[in-house]
Short mmCIF file of C-alpha atoms and ligand atoms in Angstrom, two decimals:
data_model
loop_
_atom_site.label_atom_id
_atom_site.label_comp_id
_atom_site.label_asym_id
_atom_site.label_seq_id
_atom_site.Cartn_x
_atom_site.Cartn_y
_atom_site.Cartn_z
CA MET Y 1165 113.08 123.46 84.39
CA SER Y 1166 112.36 124.88 80.95
CA LYS Y 1167 110.24 128.00 80.51
CA ASP Y 1168 107.25 126.15 79.09
CA SER Y 1169 107.10 124.11 82.30
CA LYS Y 1170 106.46 127.15 84.49
CA ASN Y 1171 102.71 126.50 84.87
CA ASN Y 1172 103.39 122.92 85.79
CA PHE Y 1173 103.41 122.58 89.52
CA VAL Y 1174 104.40 118.94 89.58
CA VAL Y 1175 106.91 117.72 87.00
CA LEU Y 1176 108.30 114.22 86.54
CA LYS Y 1177 111.33 114.10 84.20
CA ASN Y 1178 112.72 110.94 82.64
CA ILE Y 1179 111.51 108.79 85.49
CA CYS Y 1180 112.65 105.19 85.46
CA LYS Y 1181 111.78 102.70 88.19
CA ARG Y 1182 113.14 99.20 88.51
CA PHE Y 1183 112.35 96.63 91.19
CA GLY Y 1184 115.33 94.28 90.94
CA GLN Y 1185 115.57 93.28 87.27
CA ASN Y 1186 111.98 94.31 86.60
CA THR Y 1187 111.61 97.69 84.89
CA VAL Y 1188 108.19 98.94 85.94
CA ILE Y 1189 108.46 102.49 84.60
CA GLY Y 1190 110.68 102.94 81.54
CA ASP Y 1191 111.17 106.64 80.86
CA LEU Y 1192 108.21 108.67 81.95
CA ASP Y 1193 107.55 112.41 81.73
CA LEU Y 1194 104.49 113.87 83.41
CA GLU Y 1195 103.34 117.39 84.14
CA ILE Y 1196 100.52 118.59 86.38
CA GLU Y 1197 99.39 122.18 86.06
CA LYS Y 1198 98.88 124.19 89.21
CA GLY Y 1199 95.38 123.75 90.60
CA SER Y 1200 94.46 120.91 88.26
CA LEU Y 1201 93.56 117.30 88.92
CA VAL Y 1202 95.39 114.74 86.82
CA THR Y 1203 94.40 111.08 86.92
CA LEU Y 1204 96.56 108.08 86.11
CA LEU Y 1205 94.29 105.47 84.55
CA GLY Y 1206 95.26 102.04 83.33
CA PRO Y 1207 94.97 98.30 83.74
CA SER Y 1208 96.14 96.59 86.90
CA GLY Y 1209 99.93 96.40 87.13
CA CYS Y 1210 100.64 99.20 84.60
CA GLY Y 1211 102.54 101.22 87.21
CA LYS Y 1212 100.02 103.88 88.33
CA THR Y 1213 100.54 103.39 92.06
CA THR Y 1214 104.30 103.25 91.64
CA VAL Y 1215 104.24 106.68 89.97
CA LEU Y 1216 102.02 108.09 92.73
CA ARG Y 1217 104.26 106.64 95.42
CA MET Y 1218 107.32 108.21 93.78
CA VAL Y 1219 105.63 111.63 93.84
CA ALA Y 1220 104.78 111.02 97.51
CA GLY Y 1221 108.37 110.04 98.33
CA LEU Y 1222 107.36 106.52 99.36
CA GLU Y 1223 109.42 105.05 96.49
CA LYS Y 1224 112.62 106.46 95.06
CA PRO Y 1225 112.99 106.59 91.27
CA THR Y 1226 115.86 104.51 89.91
CA SER Y 1227 116.67 107.56 87.77
CA GLY Y 1228 115.02 110.83 86.82
CA GLN Y 1229 113.81 113.86 88.74
CA ILE Y 1230 110.63 115.01 90.46
CA PHE Y 1231 109.84 118.69 90.93
CA ILE Y 1232 107.12 120.20 93.12
CA ASP Y 1233 106.54 123.95 92.91
CA GLY Y 1234 109.82 124.38 91.06
CA GLU Y 1235 111.94 122.55 93.62
CA ASP Y 1236 113.70 119.28 93.00
CA VAL Y 1237 112.23 116.96 95.67
CA THR Y 1238 113.66 113.73 94.26
CA ASP Y 1239 115.80 113.09 97.32
CA ARG Y 1240 113.41 114.53 99.89
CA SER Y 1241 111.52 112.35 102.36
CA VAL Y 1242 107.70 112.19 102.47
CA GLN Y 1243 107.63 114.64 105.39
CA HIS Y 1244 109.52 117.28 103.44
CA ARG Y 1245 107.46 117.33 100.25
CA ASP Y 1246 104.35 119.16 101.53
CA ILE Y 1247 102.02 116.51 100.12
CA CYS Y 1248 99.07 114.59 101.62
CA MET Y 1249 97.76 111.26 100.53
CA VAL Y 1250 94.23 109.81 100.63
CA PHE Y 1251 94.31 106.01 100.56
CA GLN Y 1252 91.82 103.34 99.50
CA SER Y 1253 92.03 101.91 103.02
CA TYR Y 1254 91.41 105.34 104.69
CA ALA Y 1255 94.36 104.69 107.08
CA LEU Y 1256 92.66 106.40 110.04
CA PHE Y 1257 93.71 105.97 113.67
CA PRO Y 1258 91.02 103.72 115.20
CA HIS Y 1259 91.80 104.70 118.80
CA MET Y 1260 91.23 108.40 118.11
CA SER Y 1261 88.03 110.40 117.65
CA LEU Y 1262 87.30 111.96 114.28
CA TYR Y 1263 88.47 115.24 115.76
CA GLY Y 1264 91.71 113.59 116.89
CA ASN Y 1265 92.29 112.10 113.47
CA VAL Y 1266 91.84 115.40 111.66
CA ALA Y 1267 93.80 117.37 114.28
CA TYR Y 1268 96.75 114.94 114.30
CA GLY Y 1269 98.84 116.63 111.58
CA LEU Y 1270 98.16 120.11 112.94
CA LYS Y 1271 99.24 119.07 116.44
CA ASN Y 1272 102.50 117.77 114.94
CA LEU Y 1273 103.01 121.23 113.50
CA LYS Y 1274 102.58 122.56 117.07
CA LEU Y 1275 99.97 125.13 116.06
CA PRO Y 1276 98.03 127.00 118.80
CA ALA Y 1277 95.09 125.00 120.21
CA ASP Y 1278 92.40 127.49 119.15
CA GLU Y 1279 93.70 127.54 115.58
CA ILE Y 1280 93.71 123.75 115.50
CA SER Y 1281 90.16 123.65 116.84
CA GLN Y 1282 88.94 126.16 114.25
CA ARG Y 1283 90.65 124.42 111.33
CA VAL Y 1284 89.41 120.96 112.34
CA ASP Y 1285 85.84 122.22 112.71
CA ASP Y 1286 86.05 123.89 109.31
CA ALA Y 1287 87.48 120.75 107.69
CA LEU Y 1288 84.80 118.48 109.18
CA LYS Y 1289 82.16 120.91 107.96
CA LEU Y 1290 83.59 120.84 104.44
CA VAL Y 1291 83.10 117.08 104.24
CA ASN Y 1292 79.63 117.19 105.83
CA LEU Y 1293 80.70 115.74 109.19
CA GLU Y 1294 79.94 118.86 111.19
CA GLY Y 1295 79.32 118.09 114.86
CA MET Y 1296 80.60 114.51 114.62
CA GLY Y 1297 84.12 115.17 115.92
CA ASP Y 1298 83.55 113.18 119.13
CA ARG Y 1299 82.68 109.94 117.37
CA PHE Y 1300 85.17 107.16 116.87
CA VAL Y 1301 86.13 105.56 113.57
CA ASP Y 1302 84.18 102.34 114.24
CA GLN Y 1303 81.01 104.38 114.83
CA ILE Y 1304 80.82 105.74 111.30
CA SER Y 1305 80.29 104.25 107.84
CA GLY Y 1306 82.97 103.55 105.22
CA GLY Y 1307 81.88 106.60 103.23
CA GLN Y 1308 82.15 108.78 106.32
CA GLN Y 1309 85.57 107.32 107.10
CA GLN Y 1310 86.76 108.35 103.67
CA ARG Y 1311 85.39 111.85 104.32
CA VAL Y 1312 87.45 111.98 107.52
CA ALA Y 1313 90.52 110.93 105.53
CA LEU Y 1314 89.78 113.75 103.08
CA ALA Y 1315 89.30 116.28 105.89
CA ARG Y 1316 92.57 115.14 107.47
CA ALA Y 1317 94.37 115.85 104.19
CA LEU Y 1318 92.60 119.16 103.43
CA VAL Y 1319 93.16 120.60 106.89
CA LEU Y 1320 96.92 120.62 106.29
CA LYS Y 1321 96.56 122.68 103.09
CA PRO Y 1322 99.26 120.68 101.31
CA LYS Y 1323 100.85 121.79 98.06
CA VAL Y 1324 99.79 118.56 96.41
CA LEU Y 1325 97.04 116.04 97.20
CA LEU Y 1326 97.56 112.44 96.14
CA PHE Y 1327 94.64 110.01 95.84
CA ASP Y 1328 95.31 106.27 95.67
CA GLU Y 1329 92.10 104.54 94.48
CA PRO Y 1330 90.17 106.46 97.17
CA LEU Y 1331 86.73 105.14 96.22
CA SER Y 1332 87.47 101.46 95.69
CA ASN Y 1333 86.03 100.33 99.01
CA LEU Y 1334 82.75 102.22 98.62
CA ASP Y 1335 79.53 101.02 97.01
CA ALA Y 1336 78.32 102.52 93.74
CA ASN Y 1337 76.08 105.25 95.20
CA LEU Y 1338 78.66 106.38 97.71
CA ARG Y 1339 81.32 106.40 95.03
CA ARG Y 1340 79.29 108.86 93.00
CA SER Y 1341 78.69 111.28 95.88
CA MET Y 1342 82.25 110.98 97.17
CA ARG Y 1343 83.80 111.67 93.79
CA GLU Y 1344 81.58 114.77 93.53
CA THR Y 1345 82.80 115.90 96.96
CA ILE Y 1346 86.44 115.35 95.98
CA ARG Y 1347 86.09 117.22 92.71
CA ASP Y 1348 84.11 120.05 94.30
CA LEU Y 1349 86.64 120.63 97.09
CA GLN Y 1350 89.63 120.21 94.78
CA LYS Y 1351 88.25 122.88 92.47
CA ARG Y 1352 87.07 125.17 95.26
CA PHE Y 1353 90.51 125.25 96.87
CA ASN Y 1354 92.47 124.91 93.65
CA ILE Y 1355 94.50 122.01 95.03
CA THR Y 1356 96.98 120.48 92.62
CA SER Y 1357 96.14 116.77 92.68
CA LEU Y 1358 97.29 113.44 91.31
CA TYR Y 1359 94.68 110.69 91.38
CA VAL Y 1360 95.01 106.97 90.63
CA THR Y 1361 92.17 104.73 89.54
CA HIS Y 1362 91.45 101.86 87.17
CA ASP Y 1363 87.83 103.03 86.77
CA GLN Y 1364 87.27 105.04 83.59
CA ALA Y 1365 83.99 106.64 84.72
CA GLU Y 1366 85.62 107.81 87.94
CA ALA Y 1367 88.62 109.18 86.05
CA PHE Y 1368 86.36 111.09 83.66
CA ALA Y 1369 84.21 112.48 86.49
CA VAL Y 1370 87.00 113.98 88.58
CA SER Y 1371 89.77 114.95 86.16
CA ASP Y 1372 91.01 117.90 84.19
CA LYS Y 1373 93.45 115.59 82.45
CA VAL Y 1374 93.58 111.81 82.25
CA VAL Y 1375 96.87 110.03 81.62
CA VAL Y 1376 96.38 106.50 80.31
CA MET Y 1377 99.18 104.08 81.13
CA LYS Y 1378 100.06 100.61 79.90
CA ASP Y 1379 103.11 98.56 80.87
CA GLY Y 1380 104.79 101.55 82.50
CA ASP Y 1381 104.35 103.86 79.49
CA ILE Y 1382 101.98 106.71 78.84
CA MET Y 1383 99.73 105.74 75.93
CA GLN Y 1384 97.86 109.05 75.63
CA GLN Y 1385 96.92 111.99 77.80
CA GLY Y 1386 94.31 114.70 77.52
CA ALA Y 1387 90.93 115.96 78.64
CA PRO Y 1388 88.40 113.13 79.08
CA SER Y 1389 86.37 114.16 76.01
CA GLU Y 1390 89.52 114.26 73.89
CA LEU Y 1391 90.55 110.75 74.88
CA TYR Y 1392 87.09 109.37 74.15
CA GLN Y 1393 86.48 111.24 70.92
CA VAL Y 1394 90.00 111.23 69.48
CA PRO Y 1395 91.84 108.12 70.68
CA ASP Y 1396 95.19 107.90 68.91
CA SER Y 1397 95.67 104.12 68.85
CA LEU Y 1398 93.69 100.91 68.70
CA PHE Y 1399 94.54 100.28 72.36
CA MET Y 1400 93.09 103.68 73.32
CA ALA Y 1401 90.00 103.22 71.12
CA ASN Y 1402 89.16 100.01 72.95
CA PHE Y 1403 90.30 101.07 76.40
CA MET Y 1404 88.12 104.19 76.31
CA GLY Y 1405 84.86 102.29 75.84
CA ASP Y 1406 83.79 100.03 73.00
CA ALA Y 1407 84.64 100.67 69.38
CA ASN Y 1408 83.68 99.11 66.05
CA ILE Y 1409 86.78 99.17 63.85
CA PHE Y 1410 86.72 99.31 60.03
CA ASP Y 1411 89.19 99.89 57.26
CA GLY Y 1412 88.22 103.12 55.61
CA HIS Y 1413 89.16 106.00 53.42
CA PHE Y 1414 88.99 109.70 54.17
CA ASP Y 1415 88.91 112.12 51.22
CA GLY Y 1416 89.09 115.31 53.26
CA GLU Y 1417 85.31 115.61 53.66
CA THR Y 1418 83.76 112.17 53.89
CA ILE Y 1419 84.80 108.84 55.33
CA THR Y 1420 83.92 105.70 53.41
CA ILE Y 1421 83.36 102.52 55.43
CA ASN Y 1422 81.83 99.36 54.06
CA GLY Y 1423 80.83 101.21 50.88
CA VAL Y 1424 78.90 103.88 52.81
CA GLN Y 1425 79.90 107.51 52.98
CA VAL Y 1426 79.76 109.28 56.33
CA LYS Y 1427 80.35 113.01 56.53
CA ALA Y 1428 83.49 113.58 58.60
CA ASN Y 1429 83.06 115.68 61.72
CA GLN Y 1430 84.74 119.07 61.99
CA ARG Y 1431 87.48 117.77 64.28
CA THR Y 1432 88.51 115.17 61.71
CA VAL Y 1433 88.39 117.60 58.78
CA GLU Y 1434 90.65 120.01 60.65
CA SER Y 1435 93.19 117.49 61.92
CA LYS Y 1436 93.55 114.65 59.40
CA ALA Y 1437 94.96 114.40 55.89
CA SER Y 1438 93.24 112.37 53.18
CA GLY Y 1439 94.17 108.71 53.10
CA HIS Y 1440 93.47 105.21 54.32
CA TYR Y 1441 92.78 104.80 58.01
CA GLN Y 1442 91.42 102.44 60.56
CA VAL Y 1443 88.07 104.00 61.38
CA GLY Y 1444 86.46 103.69 64.79
CA VAL Y 1445 82.72 104.03 65.31
CA ARG Y 1446 81.40 104.24 68.86
CA PRO Y 1447 78.46 101.90 69.59
CA GLU Y 1448 76.20 104.80 70.52
CA ALA Y 1449 76.84 106.49 67.15
CA ILE Y 1450 74.91 103.86 65.17
CA THR Y 1451 71.11 103.82 65.06
CA LEU Y 1452 68.62 101.48 63.37
CA SER Y 1453 65.43 102.16 61.43
CA HIS Y 1454 62.95 100.31 59.21
CA GLU Y 1455 63.88 102.13 56.01
CA GLY Y 1456 67.04 103.14 54.20
CA GLN Y 1457 69.37 102.60 51.27
CA PRO Y 1458 70.34 99.01 50.32
CA GLU Y 1459 73.97 99.50 51.39
CA HIS Y 1460 72.78 100.33 54.92
CA ILE Y 1461 70.92 97.08 55.42
CA CYS Y 1462 72.05 94.89 58.31
CA LYS Y 1463 71.02 91.67 59.99
CA VAL Y 1464 69.93 92.01 63.61
CA ASN Y 1465 71.41 89.15 65.63
CA LYS Y 1466 70.70 89.98 69.23
CA VAL Y 1467 68.90 92.66 71.24
CA VAL Y 1468 69.66 92.93 74.95
CA TYR Y 1469 67.78 95.31 77.25
CA MET Y 1470 70.21 97.03 79.63
CA GLY Y 1471 67.92 99.57 81.29
CA ALA Y 1472 69.14 102.93 80.03
CA MET Y 1473 69.96 101.41 76.63
CA TYR Y 1474 69.65 98.40 74.39
CA GLU Y 1475 72.79 96.58 73.31
CA VAL Y 1476 72.26 95.32 69.80
CA SER Y 1477 74.53 93.01 67.76
CA VAL Y 1478 74.21 93.31 64.00
CA THR Y 1479 75.99 91.96 60.94
CA TRP Y 1480 76.72 94.59 58.33
CA GLY Y 1481 78.37 93.12 55.26
CA GLU Y 1482 81.25 91.16 56.74
CA HIS Y 1483 81.31 93.17 59.95
CA GLU Y 1484 79.92 92.20 63.31
CA LEU Y 1485 78.95 95.41 65.10
CA LEU Y 1486 77.98 96.37 68.61
CA LEU Y 1487 75.37 99.12 68.97
CA GLN Y 1488 74.18 100.87 72.11
CA ILE Y 1489 70.85 102.54 71.52
CA ASN Y 1490 69.14 104.74 74.07
CA SER Y 1491 66.09 102.88 75.44
CA THR Y 1492 63.85 105.86 74.81
CA GLU Y 1493 64.87 105.89 71.13
CA PHE Y 1494 64.94 102.20 70.27
CA ASP Y 1495 62.06 100.86 68.16
CA THR Y 1496 61.32 97.47 69.71
CA ASP Y 1497 59.55 96.38 66.49
CA ILE Y 1498 62.97 96.09 64.92
CA LYS Y 1499 63.64 92.38 64.66
CA ASP Y 1500 65.62 90.41 62.03
CA GLN Y 1501 66.59 93.16 59.65
CA ALA Y 1502 67.11 96.92 59.79
CA TYR Y 1503 68.87 99.86 58.15
CA LEU Y 1504 71.67 101.50 60.05
CA SER Y 1505 72.88 105.05 60.05
CA VAL Y 1506 76.06 106.47 61.52
CA ASN Y 1507 76.30 109.73 63.46
CA PRO Y 1508 79.58 111.47 62.45
CA VAL Y 1509 80.17 112.72 66.00
CA GLY Y 1510 81.04 109.19 67.13
CA VAL Y 1511 83.46 108.46 64.27
CA PHE Y 1512 87.25 108.82 64.59
CA LEU Y 1513 90.29 107.97 62.50
CA LEU Y 1514 93.26 106.05 63.79
CA ASP Y 1515 96.74 106.28 62.28
CA PRO Y 1516 97.02 106.26 58.49
CA VAL Y 1517 97.53 102.84 57.01
CA VAL Y 1518 100.33 102.59 54.44
CA LEU Y 1519 99.12 100.23 51.73
CA SER Y 1520 101.58 98.77 49.27
CA SER Y 1521 98.78 98.10 46.79
CA LYS Y 1522 95.07 98.80 46.58
CA LYS Y 1523 94.40 95.48 48.25
CA VAL Y 1524 93.50 95.80 51.92
CA GLN Y 1525 95.99 94.13 54.26
CA PRO Y 1526 94.56 91.04 55.97
CA GLU Y 1527 95.36 92.23 59.52
CA LEU Y 1528 93.31 95.35 58.90
CA THR Y 1529 90.08 93.48 58.33
CA ALA Y 1530 87.28 95.05 60.34
CA GLU Y 1531 86.54 93.60 63.72
CA VAL Y 1532 84.27 94.38 66.61
CA ALA Y 1533 86.20 95.36 69.69
N1 ATP V 1310 107.71 96.94 96.05
C1 ATP V 1310 107.66 96.26 94.90
N2 ATP V 1310 108.54 95.27 94.64
C2 ATP V 1310 108.51 94.60 93.48
N3 ATP V 1310 107.64 94.82 92.48
C3 ATP V 1310 106.73 95.79 92.69
C4 ATP V 1310 106.69 96.56 93.91
N4 ATP V 1310 105.67 97.45 93.80
C5 ATP V 1310 105.10 97.25 92.59
N5 ATP V 1310 105.73 96.27 91.93
C6 ATP V 1310 105.40 95.79 90.57
O1 ATP V 1310 105.32 96.90 89.73
C7 ATP V 1310 104.29 96.75 88.76
C8 ATP V 1310 103.39 97.96 88.81
O2 ATP V 1310 102.69 97.94 90.05
P1 ATP V 1310 101.71 99.10 90.49
O3 ATP V 1310 101.15 98.75 91.83
O4 ATP V 1310 102.37 100.41 90.33
O5 ATP V 1310 100.58 98.97 89.37
P2 ATP V 1310 99.13 99.59 89.32
O6 ATP V 1310 98.92 100.05 87.94
O7 ATP V 1310 98.96 100.58 90.40
O8 ATP V 1310 98.24 98.30 89.61
P3 ATP V 1310 96.91 98.12 90.49
O9 ATP V 1310 95.81 98.86 89.78
O10 ATP V 1310 96.70 96.65 90.48
O11 ATP V 1310 97.22 98.67 91.85
C9 ATP V 1310 103.60 95.44 89.07
O12 ATP V 1310 104.12 94.46 88.21
C10 ATP V 1310 104.01 95.17 90.50
O13 ATP V 1310 104.05 93.78 90.77
#
């Protein structure tokens, strides 16, 4: 591996995977830094699980190499990769106690009984199942079963932990507490982890880096805030939440959309050259008030109460926009007409648009995502 890969504990190089004639992964490179948690996020069928299974050794790449801790493991079996996997379905042994489930891997390693006992007790304690070792799998809840699965993986102290949609079978409240447990333990023990989910909130909550996939390719990767604030394509802008898309112009300091100037945020000023762009505005970056300049006037079409926020549809010039306004900040007297203002923090530029004349190209007409 090259020198700049030395901090990367897991490295996938030029990975291609075909099932018969179907190329599922084209040519994928992926790097996971030691001690970090990287999540593969993407729509169903984009190839996330296939990548995870290749790292696990459950699928063999058609071509390419996989390195773990500097060693080429491409041809090694699951048992010889020093990885553990946490599945959506928990995959526990129903005929064994919780203790038996967690101890299983350690017994296979033929460790002394007192060491096994100590490590299993410690692992059950870590996942808040202290003193429950004698219970059987059918005597505990789904959330507790997933904690056992986590304890069973942690107790082996693997080099790499792999998570395959681990929270999908849990209800919303349990998902939140379980993802906190996973993230807390992963950070506490510095375990290099690869995590698969199709849930953006989950990906953001647990990850150091999120890798967004589509049709077997990586679309963009980065810290969660980077992906949300600086998406680099229309697909990413829409996949990472909602976005109102305009044609606009950036002069180095301000962005002009629909005849209105918005001061560019620092990030944009530092990273983008002047020119024409598609401009994205997040729904939470637009607010409404009773007064303003004529060019800010908009028609209020629909107001929907969502609890924490109001979703508001407005027409601004020729643009249909979606707004998400914090419930505590929304003036419910706002009815048919209002004046909008745009917070620069929620504004980003997509790739420059090459225009052959001053006329705006038809396919670049603003649309609401
Ligand atoms: N063993 C297999 N044989 C043939 N095709 C497969 C096999 N495993 C996966 N595929 C195909 O590979 C593609 C990617 O599947 P994969 O399960 O990796 O996607 P995913 O992003 O994890 O989707 P999901 O979120 O629905 O699990 C799909 O088109 C799937 O049908």
